[in-house]
mmCIF file of C-alpha atoms (C1' of nucleotides) and ligand atoms in Angstrom:
data_model
loop_
_atom_site.group_PDB
_atom_site.id
_atom_site.type_symbol
_atom_site.label_atom_id
_atom_site.label_comp_id
_atom_site.label_asym_id
_atom_site.label_seq_id
_atom_site.Cartn_x
_atom_site.Cartn_y
_atom_site.Cartn_z
ATOM 1 C CA UNK A 1 212.540 184.790 101.913
ATOM 2 C CA UNK A 2 210.810 182.681 99.281
ATOM 3 C CA UNK A 3 211.908 179.128 98.463
ATOM 4 C CA UNK A 4 213.519 178.299 95.138
ATOM 5 C CA UNK A 5 210.289 176.559 94.165
ATOM 6 C CA UNK A 6 208.372 179.738 94.791
ATOM 7 C CA UNK A 7 210.829 181.913 92.894
ATOM 8 C CA UNK A 8 210.720 179.659 89.845
ATOM 9 C CA UNK A 9 206.944 179.455 90.121
ATOM 10 C CA UNK A 10 206.521 183.227 90.082
ATOM 11 C CA UNK A 11 208.933 183.677 87.198
ATOM 12 C CA UNK A 12 207.329 180.868 85.209
ATOM 13 C CA UNK A 13 203.799 182.154 85.731
ATOM 14 C CA UNK A 14 204.775 185.647 84.630
ATOM 15 C CA UNK A 15 206.531 184.339 81.553
ATOM 16 C CA UNK A 16 203.580 182.175 80.564
ATOM 17 C CA UNK A 17 201.264 185.125 81.033
ATOM 18 C CA UNK A 18 203.431 187.403 78.911
ATOM 19 C CA UNK A 19 204.115 184.980 76.083
ATOM 20 C CA UNK A 20 201.205 182.585 76.054
ATOM 21 C CA UNK A 21 197.488 182.514 75.398
ATOM 22 C CA UNK A 22 194.680 180.055 74.800
ATOM 23 C CA UNK A 23 195.859 179.866 71.208
ATOM 24 C CA UNK A 24 199.591 179.872 71.906
ATOM 25 C CA UNK A 25 200.560 177.444 74.617
ATOM 26 C CA UNK A 26 204.054 177.543 76.063
ATOM 27 C CA UNK A 27 206.188 174.408 76.428
ATOM 28 C CA UNK A 28 208.392 173.549 79.365
ATOM 29 C CA UNK A 29 211.643 173.908 77.398
ATOM 30 C CA UNK A 30 210.696 177.379 76.262
ATOM 31 C CA UNK A 31 209.827 178.406 79.807
ATOM 32 C CA UNK A 32 212.982 177.077 81.431
ATOM 33 C CA UNK A 33 215.231 178.687 78.886
ATOM 34 C CA UNK A 34 213.671 182.099 79.312
ATOM 35 C CA UNK A 35 213.510 182.135 83.079
ATOM 36 C CA UNK A 36 216.793 180.241 83.510
ATOM 37 C CA UNK A 37 215.488 177.427 85.666
ATOM 38 C CA UNK A 38 216.189 173.679 85.858
ATOM 39 C CA UNK A 39 213.831 171.804 83.565
ATOM 40 C CA UNK A 40 212.636 168.815 85.569
ATOM 41 C CA UNK A 41 212.314 170.776 88.766
ATOM 42 C CA UNK A 42 210.316 173.483 87.066
ATOM 43 C CA UNK A 43 208.064 170.903 85.454
ATOM 44 C CA UNK A 44 207.274 169.608 88.916
ATOM 45 C CA UNK A 45 206.465 173.075 90.179
ATOM 46 C CA UNK A 46 204.189 173.769 87.229
ATOM 47 C CA UNK A 47 202.297 170.622 88.166
ATOM 48 C CA UNK A 48 201.563 172.236 91.517
ATOM 49 C CA UNK A 49 200.405 175.471 89.904
ATOM 50 C CA UNK A 50 198.210 173.493 87.553
ATOM 51 C CA UNK A 51 196.649 171.461 90.350
ATOM 52 C CA UNK A 52 195.927 174.734 92.149
ATOM 53 C CA UNK A 53 194.351 176.149 89.006
ATOM 54 C CA UNK A 54 196.820 179.000 88.874
ATOM 55 C CA UNK A 55 197.918 178.016 85.392
ATOM 56 C CA UNK A 56 196.193 175.860 82.779
ATOM 57 C CA UNK A 57 197.847 173.066 80.839
ATOM 58 C CA UNK A 58 197.172 170.999 77.800
ATOM 59 C CA UNK A 59 198.732 167.622 77.098
ATOM 60 C CA UNK A 60 199.654 166.204 73.729
ATOM 61 C CA UNK A 61 200.808 167.681 70.468
ATOM 62 C CA UNK A 62 200.871 171.477 70.488
ATOM 63 C CA UNK A 63 200.219 171.306 74.204
ATOM 64 C CA UNK A 64 201.780 173.473 76.881
ATOM 65 C CA UNK A 65 200.888 176.000 79.541
ATOM 66 C CA UNK A 66 198.738 179.115 79.369
ATOM 67 C CA UNK A 67 196.585 181.397 81.526
ATOM 68 C CA UNK A 68 192.967 182.265 80.953
ATOM 69 C CA UNK A 69 191.557 185.699 81.721
ATOM 70 C CA UNK A 70 190.645 184.819 85.283
ATOM 71 C CA UNK A 71 194.034 183.317 85.999
ATOM 72 C CA UNK A 72 195.828 186.344 84.596
ATOM 73 C CA UNK A 73 194.127 188.490 87.192
ATOM 74 C CA UNK A 74 195.246 186.431 90.160
ATOM 75 C CA UNK A 75 197.650 188.050 92.612
ATOM 76 C CA UNK A 76 201.098 186.542 93.164
ATOM 77 C CA UNK A 77 200.170 185.626 96.724
ATOM 78 C CA UNK A 78 198.288 182.619 95.397
ATOM 79 C CA UNK A 79 201.534 181.296 93.967
ATOM 80 C CA UNK A 80 203.285 181.817 97.295
ATOM 81 C CA UNK A 81 200.563 179.969 99.185
ATOM 82 C CA UNK A 82 200.637 177.093 96.711
ATOM 83 C CA UNK A 83 204.411 176.617 96.906
ATOM 84 C CA UNK A 84 205.492 177.800 100.365
ATOM 85 C CA UNK A 85 202.324 177.957 102.426
ATOM 86 C CA UNK A 86 201.635 180.798 104.819
ATOM 87 C CA UNK A 87 204.858 180.654 106.879
ATOM 88 C CA UNK A 88 206.345 183.752 105.248
ATOM 89 C CA UNK A 89 203.423 185.803 106.437
ATOM 90 C CA UNK A 90 203.164 184.614 110.028
ATOM 91 C CA UNK A 91 206.579 183.336 111.107
ATOM 92 C CA UNK A 92 208.929 185.038 113.570
ATOM 93 C CA UNK A 93 211.818 187.038 112.111
ATOM 94 C CA UNK A 94 214.439 185.492 114.353
ATOM 95 C CA UNK A 95 213.152 181.957 114.462
ATOM 96 C CA UNK A 96 210.920 181.651 117.529
ATOM 97 C CA UNK A 97 208.648 178.658 117.173
ATOM 98 C CA UNK A 98 205.750 180.986 116.750
ATOM 99 C CA UNK A 99 205.211 184.708 116.509
ATOM 100 C CA UNK A 100 202.769 186.023 119.076
ATOM 101 C CA UNK A 101 201.755 189.346 120.545
ATOM 102 C CA UNK A 102 201.782 187.956 124.074
ATOM 103 C CA UNK A 103 205.362 186.634 123.975
ATOM 104 C CA UNK A 104 206.991 188.663 121.194
ATOM 105 C CA UNK A 105 210.658 188.528 120.294
ATOM 106 C CA UNK A 106 212.591 191.810 120.652
ATOM 107 C CA UNK A 107 212.306 192.448 116.916
ATOM 108 C CA UNK A 108 208.600 191.698 116.720
ATOM 109 C CA UNK A 109 207.268 195.245 116.532
ATOM 110 C CA UNK A 110 209.600 196.252 113.743
ATOM 111 C CA UNK A 111 209.393 192.958 111.928
ATOM 112 C CA UNK A 112 205.658 192.580 111.706
ATOM 113 C CA UNK A 113 205.509 195.712 109.596
ATOM 114 C CA UNK A 114 207.984 194.275 107.155
ATOM 115 C CA UNK A 115 206.088 191.016 107.028
ATOM 116 C CA UNK A 116 202.933 192.946 106.217
ATOM 117 C CA UNK A 117 204.747 194.764 103.431
ATOM 118 C CA UNK A 118 205.871 191.496 101.920
ATOM 119 C CA UNK A 119 202.300 190.327 102.008
ATOM 120 C CA UNK A 120 201.024 193.512 100.392
ATOM 121 C CA UNK A 121 203.631 193.225 97.683
ATOM 122 C CA UNK A 122 202.412 189.831 96.504
ATOM 123 C CA UNK A 123 198.802 190.513 97.327
ATOM 124 C CA UNK A 124 198.532 193.654 95.258
ATOM 125 C CA UNK A 125 200.511 192.503 92.239
ATOM 126 C CA UNK A 126 198.662 190.420 89.692
ATOM 127 C CA UNK A 127 200.420 188.053 87.306
ATOM 128 C CA UNK A 128 199.145 190.099 84.397
ATOM 129 C CA UNK A 129 200.528 193.370 85.750
ATOM 130 C CA UNK A 130 203.946 191.786 86.128
ATOM 131 C CA UNK A 131 203.736 190.293 82.643
ATOM 132 C CA UNK A 132 202.938 193.714 81.219
ATOM 133 C CA UNK A 133 206.280 194.995 82.474
ATOM 134 C CA UNK A 134 207.993 192.289 80.489
ATOM 135 C CA UNK A 135 206.147 193.188 77.330
ATOM 136 C CA UNK A 136 206.986 196.843 77.748
ATOM 137 C CA UNK A 137 210.639 196.058 78.275
ATOM 138 C CA UNK A 138 210.589 197.318 81.858
ATOM 139 C CA UNK A 139 210.922 193.917 83.445
ATOM 140 C CA UNK A 140 213.155 190.876 83.074
ATOM 141 C CA UNK A 141 213.019 187.284 84.296
ATOM 142 C CA UNK A 142 216.684 186.474 83.787
ATOM 143 C CA UNK A 143 219.835 188.469 83.447
ATOM 144 C CA UNK A 144 222.770 188.826 81.015
ATOM 145 C CA UNK B 1 214.990 185.595 105.307
ATOM 146 C CA UNK B 2 217.845 184.995 107.754
ATOM 147 C CA UNK B 3 219.633 181.651 108.026
ATOM 148 C CA UNK B 4 219.281 179.491 111.131
ATOM 149 C CA UNK B 5 222.841 180.451 112.030
ATOM 150 C CA UNK B 6 221.909 184.112 111.950
ATOM 151 C CA UNK B 7 218.743 183.607 113.974
ATOM 152 C CA UNK B 8 220.589 181.724 116.702
ATOM 153 C CA UNK B 9 223.367 184.307 116.606
ATOM 154 C CA UNK B 10 220.997 187.215 117.168
ATOM 155 C CA UNK B 11 219.138 185.428 119.946
ATOM 156 C CA UNK B 12 222.376 184.366 121.634
ATOM 157 C CA UNK B 13 223.916 187.833 121.483
ATOM 158 C CA UNK B 14 220.823 189.416 122.970
ATOM 159 C CA UNK B 15 220.686 186.850 125.751
ATOM 160 C CA UNK B 16 224.346 187.314 126.602
ATOM 161 C CA UNK B 17 223.867 191.062 126.670
ATOM 162 C CA UNK B 18 220.857 190.821 128.941
ATOM 163 C CA UNK B 19 222.247 188.290 131.399
ATOM 164 C CA UNK B 20 225.991 188.686 131.264
ATOM 165 C CA UNK B 21 228.682 191.169 132.100
ATOM 166 C CA UNK B 22 232.430 191.388 132.505
ATOM 167 C CA UNK B 23 231.957 189.946 135.976
ATOM 168 C CA UNK B 24 229.284 187.402 135.086
ATOM 169 C CA UNK B 25 230.167 185.380 132.016
ATOM 170 C CA UNK B 26 227.559 183.173 130.408
ATOM 171 C CA UNK B 27 228.246 179.546 129.515
ATOM 172 C CA UNK B 28 227.134 177.763 126.381
ATOM 173 C CA UNK B 29 224.713 175.450 128.172
ATOM 174 C CA UNK B 30 222.975 178.367 129.815
ATOM 175 C CA UNK B 31 222.674 180.166 126.501
ATOM 176 C CA UNK B 32 221.318 177.237 124.539
ATOM 177 C CA UNK B 33 218.719 176.402 127.124
ATOM 178 C CA UNK B 34 217.376 179.929 127.280
ATOM 179 C CA UNK B 35 217.235 180.580 123.556
ATOM 180 C CA UNK B 36 216.244 177.004 122.707
ATOM 181 C CA UNK B 37 219.042 176.251 120.283
ATOM 182 C CA UNK B 38 221.198 173.172 119.559
ATOM 183 C CA UNK B 39 224.318 173.267 121.697
ATOM 184 C CA UNK B 40 227.147 172.270 119.374
ATOM 185 C CA UNK B 41 225.799 174.285 116.486
ATOM 186 C CA UNK B 42 225.392 177.364 118.629
ATOM 187 C CA UNK B 43 228.905 176.972 119.992
ATOM 188 C CA UNK B 44 230.188 177.090 116.433
ATOM 189 C CA UNK B 45 228.216 180.234 115.721
ATOM 190 C CA UNK B 46 229.504 181.944 118.857
ATOM 191 C CA UNK B 47 233.005 181.241 117.587
ATOM 192 C CA UNK B 48 232.184 183.312 114.555
ATOM 193 C CA UNK B 49 230.792 186.147 116.643
ATOM 194 C CA UNK B 50 233.874 186.011 118.830
ATOM 195 C CA UNK B 51 236.258 186.084 115.871
ATOM 196 C CA UNK B 52 234.358 189.090 114.557
ATOM 197 C CA UNK B 53 234.645 190.785 117.936
ATOM 198 C CA UNK B 54 230.891 191.001 118.322
ATOM 199 C CA UNK B 55 231.006 189.079 121.586
ATOM 200 C CA UNK B 56 233.898 188.458 123.977
ATOM 201 C CA UNK B 57 234.819 185.110 125.415
ATOM 202 C CA UNK B 58 236.939 183.715 128.182
ATOM 203 C CA UNK B 59 238.226 180.155 128.335
ATOM 204 C CA UNK B 60 238.827 178.113 131.446
ATOM 205 C CA UNK B 61 237.142 177.866 134.785
ATOM 206 C CA UNK B 62 234.433 180.478 135.281
ATOM 207 C CA UNK B 63 234.778 181.330 131.629
ATOM 208 C CA UNK B 64 231.984 182.076 129.187
ATOM 209 C CA UNK B 65 230.675 184.802 126.931
ATOM 210 C CA UNK B 66 229.998 188.457 127.640
ATOM 211 C CA UNK B 67 229.781 191.846 125.926
ATOM 212 C CA UNK B 68 231.740 194.941 126.798
ATOM 213 C CA UNK B 69 230.251 198.420 126.560
ATOM 214 C CA UNK B 70 231.321 198.943 122.970
ATOM 215 C CA UNK B 71 229.960 195.584 121.890
ATOM 216 C CA UNK B 72 226.633 196.219 123.593
ATOM 217 C CA UNK B 73 226.158 199.249 121.405
ATOM 218 C CA UNK B 74 226.664 197.436 118.122
ATOM 219 C CA UNK B 75 223.683 197.187 115.779
ATOM 220 C CA UNK B 76 222.301 193.775 114.851
ATOM 221 C CA UNK B 77 223.391 194.250 111.260
ATOM 222 C CA UNK B 78 226.912 193.312 112.260
ATOM 223 C CA UNK B 79 225.654 189.916 113.327
ATOM 224 C CA UNK B 80 223.865 189.484 110.024
ATOM 225 C CA UNK B 81 226.982 190.378 108.043
ATOM 226 C CA UNK B 82 229.104 188.000 110.116
ATOM 227 C CA UNK B 83 226.781 185.038 109.653
ATOM 228 C CA UNK B 84 224.992 185.535 106.331
ATOM 229 C CA UNK B 85 226.992 188.149 104.480
ATOM 230 C CA UNK B 86 225.321 190.923 102.503
ATOM 231 C CA UNK B 87 223.058 188.812 100.290
ATOM 232 C CA UNK B 88 219.899 189.677 102.237
ATOM 233 C CA UNK B 89 220.437 193.342 101.484
ATOM 234 C CA UNK B 90 221.259 193.170 97.789
ATOM 235 C CA UNK B 91 219.715 189.984 96.353
ATOM 236 C CA UNK B 92 216.728 189.816 94.013
ATOM 237 C CA UNK B 93 213.366 188.965 95.547
ATOM 238 C CA UNK B 94 212.492 186.312 92.976
ATOM 239 C CA UNK B 95 215.910 184.792 92.475
ATOM 240 C CA UNK B 96 217.509 186.584 89.527
ATOM 241 C CA UNK B 97 221.260 186.076 89.600
ATOM 242 C CA UNK B 98 221.665 189.682 90.503
ATOM 243 C CA UNK B 99 219.427 192.609 91.259
ATOM 244 C CA UNK B 100 220.055 195.589 89.033
ATOM 245 C CA UNK B 101 218.335 198.803 88.080
ATOM 246 C CA UNK B 102 219.101 198.278 84.408
ATOM 247 C CA UNK B 103 217.537 194.831 84.140
ATOM 248 C CA UNK B 104 215.111 194.696 87.049
ATOM 249 C CA UNK B 105 212.677 191.882 87.724
ATOM 250 C CA UNK B 106 208.985 192.830 87.696
ATOM 251 C CA UNK B 107 208.924 192.990 91.502
ATOM 252 C CA UNK B 108 212.071 195.072 91.796
ATOM 253 C CA UNK B 109 210.506 198.458 92.533
ATOM 254 C CA UNK B 110 208.279 197.130 95.277
ATOM 255 C CA UNK B 111 210.882 194.769 96.667
ATOM 256 C CA UNK B 112 213.777 197.121 97.049
ATOM 257 C CA UNK B 113 211.773 199.128 99.543
ATOM 258 C CA UNK B 114 211.187 196.043 101.650
ATOM 259 C CA UNK B 115 214.857 195.130 101.450
ATOM 260 C CA UNK B 116 215.745 198.600 102.685
ATOM 261 C CA UNK B 117 213.324 198.214 105.584
ATOM 262 C CA UNK B 118 214.946 194.940 106.589
ATOM 263 C CA UNK B 119 218.272 196.682 106.538
ATOM 264 C CA UNK B 120 217.004 199.573 108.624
ATOM 265 C CA UNK B 121 215.521 197.189 111.137
ATOM 266 C CA UNK B 122 218.847 195.531 111.920
ATOM 267 C CA UNK B 123 220.862 198.692 111.382
ATOM 268 C CA UNK B 124 218.922 200.780 113.850
ATOM 269 C CA UNK B 125 218.525 198.171 116.576
ATOM 270 C CA UNK B 126 221.451 197.696 118.924
ATOM 271 C CA UNK B 127 222.025 194.509 120.869
ATOM 272 C CA UNK B 128 221.631 196.447 124.100
ATOM 273 C CA UNK B 129 218.264 197.913 123.119
ATOM 274 C CA UNK B 130 216.968 194.456 122.357
ATOM 275 C CA UNK B 131 218.359 193.106 125.604
ATOM 276 C CA UNK B 132 216.572 195.842 127.498
ATOM 277 C CA UNK B 133 213.233 194.534 126.237
ATOM 278 C CA UNK B 134 214.066 191.189 127.763
ATOM 279 C CA UNK B 135 214.908 192.700 131.112
ATOM 280 C CA UNK B 136 211.697 194.677 131.139
ATOM 281 C CA UNK B 137 209.661 191.612 130.300
ATOM 282 C CA UNK B 138 208.606 192.998 126.923
ATOM 283 C CA UNK B 139 210.691 190.615 124.879
ATOM 284 C CA UNK B 140 211.288 186.871 124.719
ATOM 285 C CA UNK B 141 213.863 184.634 123.061
ATOM 286 C CA UNK B 142 211.898 181.425 123.241
ATOM 287 C CA UNK B 143 208.265 180.521 123.665
ATOM 288 C CA UNK B 144 206.049 178.312 125.843
ATOM 289 C "C1'" DT C 1 194.021 153.322 65.161
ATOM 290 C "C1'" DA C 2 198.747 153.868 65.524
ATOM 291 C "C1'" DT C 3 202.123 157.113 66.564
ATOM 292 C "C1'" DT C 4 204.151 160.956 68.448
ATOM 293 C "C1'" DC C 5 204.268 164.928 71.301
ATOM 294 C "C1'" DA C 6 203.968 167.114 75.692
ATOM 295 C "C1'" DC C 7 202.409 167.261 80.470
ATOM 296 C "C1'" DA C 8 201.581 164.221 84.990
ATOM 297 C "C1'" DG C 9 203.401 161.824 88.678
ATOM 298 C "C1'" DG C 10 206.163 158.622 91.390
ATOM 299 C "C1'" DA C 11 210.846 157.289 92.734
ATOM 300 C "C1'" DT C 12 215.486 158.463 93.235
ATOM 301 C "C1'" DT C 13 219.744 161.163 93.688
ATOM 302 C "C1'" DT C 14 222.436 165.324 94.776
ATOM 303 C "C1'" DC C 15 223.895 168.951 97.537
ATOM 304 C "C1'" DG C 16 224.478 172.193 101.096
ATOM 305 C "C1'" DA C 17 222.782 173.933 105.499
ATOM 306 C "C1'" DA C 18 222.187 172.301 110.007
ATOM 307 C "C1'" DA C 19 223.633 169.523 113.665
ATOM 308 C "C1'" DA C 20 226.633 166.455 116.219
ATOM 309 C "C1'" DC C 21 231.146 164.671 117.527
ATOM 310 C "C1'" DA C 22 235.944 164.485 118.952
ATOM 311 C "C1'" DT C 23 239.940 166.774 120.221
ATOM 312 C "C1'" DA C 24 242.867 170.782 121.274
ATOM 313 C "C1'" DT C 25 243.722 174.798 123.912
ATOM 314 C "C1'" DC C 26 243.432 178.025 127.457
ATOM 315 C "C1'" DT C 27 242.772 179.491 132.482
ATOM 316 C "C1'" DA C 28 241.312 179.578 137.321
ATOM 317 C "C1'" DT C 29 241.911 176.873 141.272
ATOM 318 C "C1'" DT C 30 244.056 173.666 144.376
ATOM 319 C "C1'" DA D 1 252.580 171.581 138.810
ATOM 320 C "C1'" DA D 2 248.408 169.105 138.321
ATOM 321 C "C1'" DT D 3 243.598 169.215 137.574
ATOM 322 C "C1'" DA D 4 239.179 170.493 136.202
ATOM 323 C "C1'" DG D 5 236.201 173.421 133.637
ATOM 324 C "C1'" DA D 6 235.333 176.156 129.902
ATOM 325 C "C1'" DT D 7 235.746 177.786 124.918
ATOM 326 C "C1'" DA D 8 238.212 176.849 120.109
ATOM 327 C "C1'" DT D 9 238.639 174.148 116.125
ATOM 328 C "C1'" DG D 10 238.575 170.477 112.688
ATOM 329 C "C1'" DT D 11 235.899 166.424 111.128
ATOM 330 C "C1'" DT D 12 231.910 163.869 110.408
ATOM 331 C "C1'" DT D 13 226.982 162.909 110.133
ATOM 332 C "C1'" DT D 14 222.133 164.079 109.370
ATOM 333 C "C1'" DC D 15 218.356 165.926 106.991
ATOM 334 C "C1'" DG D 16 215.491 168.328 103.906
ATOM 335 C "C1'" DA D 17 215.306 171.279 99.846
ATOM 336 C "C1'" DA D 18 216.610 171.114 95.227
ATOM 337 C "C1'" DA D 19 217.293 168.645 91.175
ATOM 338 C "C1'" DT D 20 217.074 164.482 88.281
ATOM 339 C "C1'" DC D 21 215.333 160.177 86.275
ATOM 340 C "C1'" DC D 22 211.869 157.162 84.589
ATOM 341 C "C1'" DT D 23 207.392 155.751 83.492
ATOM 342 C "C1'" DG D 24 202.383 156.882 82.901
ATOM 343 C "C1'" DT D 25 198.613 159.365 80.620
ATOM 344 C "C1'" DG D 26 195.997 162.291 77.583
ATOM 345 C "C1'" DA D 27 195.488 164.647 72.983
ATOM 346 C "C1'" DA D 28 196.414 165.831 68.193
ATOM 347 C "C1'" DT D 29 197.469 164.158 63.690
ATOM 348 C "C1'" DA D 30 198.299 161.353 59.967
HETATM 349 S S1 FES E 1 207.714 186.999 117.734
HETATM 350 FE FE1 FES E 1 209.386 187.388 116.448
HETATM 351 S S2 FES E 1 208.378 188.460 114.886
HETATM 352 FE FE2 FES E 1 206.717 188.145 116.211
HETATM 353 S S1 FES E 2 215.958 192.554 90.202
HETATM 354 FE FE1 FES E 2 214.569 191.470 91.431
HETATM 355 S S2 FES E 2 214.613 192.719 93.174
HETATM 356 FE FE2 FES E 2 215.939 193.867 91.920
#
DNA sequence: TATTCACAGGATTTCGAAAACATATCTATT
DNA sequence: AATAGATATGTTTTCGAAATCCTGTGAATA
């Protein structure tokens, strides 16, 4: 459904939101350990999020990643767009070059509802809301 | 969501159901042209469907693929299981090693509903029903 | 101002899904 | 029985996502 990049991106953003702040920036090693993701690859993905102003970063000593108030309130869909583009929300469920109402695949009617649900899921969930689950102990970003 | 193999498999099965019969078997070239899929790769996938008794095949002159009455009534989920396994129906939405109720990811509650819908979609749609859309002109397996 | 820490960014490698190839096997037809 | 036409099967190649490596750049601190 989502690419690995996107999955890591969502997990990383939530972790940074839960653990970090303007005063307490989170380093890449810390992030990767807690979300169980490959370091260099994750660093690259965080670059993308930073360029898209979804997370903030600070170079140098005591540097790291953090989210400001505005960024905390962003919905997850922004992360999906930044990493995977809009394909998830408009592609055909069984691989037709394009999904259309005029030449729909046999699954189209049932699938477009699901696609809309996926969109709602990431559109209506903010990074902060997800982070709150972590803090409360109701959510996890890695298992074991 | 589904792998390329699975997408081609679903499209191929529906096409065979719509166009073929015990008397009129469908060849690989015919199939690939009408569902716009790579020939050799699709042949390999049809092997899998044949081994899993989802489609029937006949070698030799005038041979090809077809579906008997029982096979026509099978739900698409059997194709998904044969090609992709059960991961789609039980994996975590943001890539945790495993999805569990005891250590759920922050998206778990919202995602498991979507996952169930995907399952219903392929569980409640039979190959024959999908094929019927083609015959009626309400469904397509390739665009342009 | 020199040094060190941590992110930024380009270049490269790895790995598995996707695709192509080559050969074997089976069957209707002559 | 020989042949031609079709699927079956094992092997190899391609390609892009995923992951790594290496160097550059900015900021804090001593
Ligand atoms: S055409 Fe397949 S989902 Fe719309
Ligand atoms: S743990 Fe992520 S979907 Fe269940």
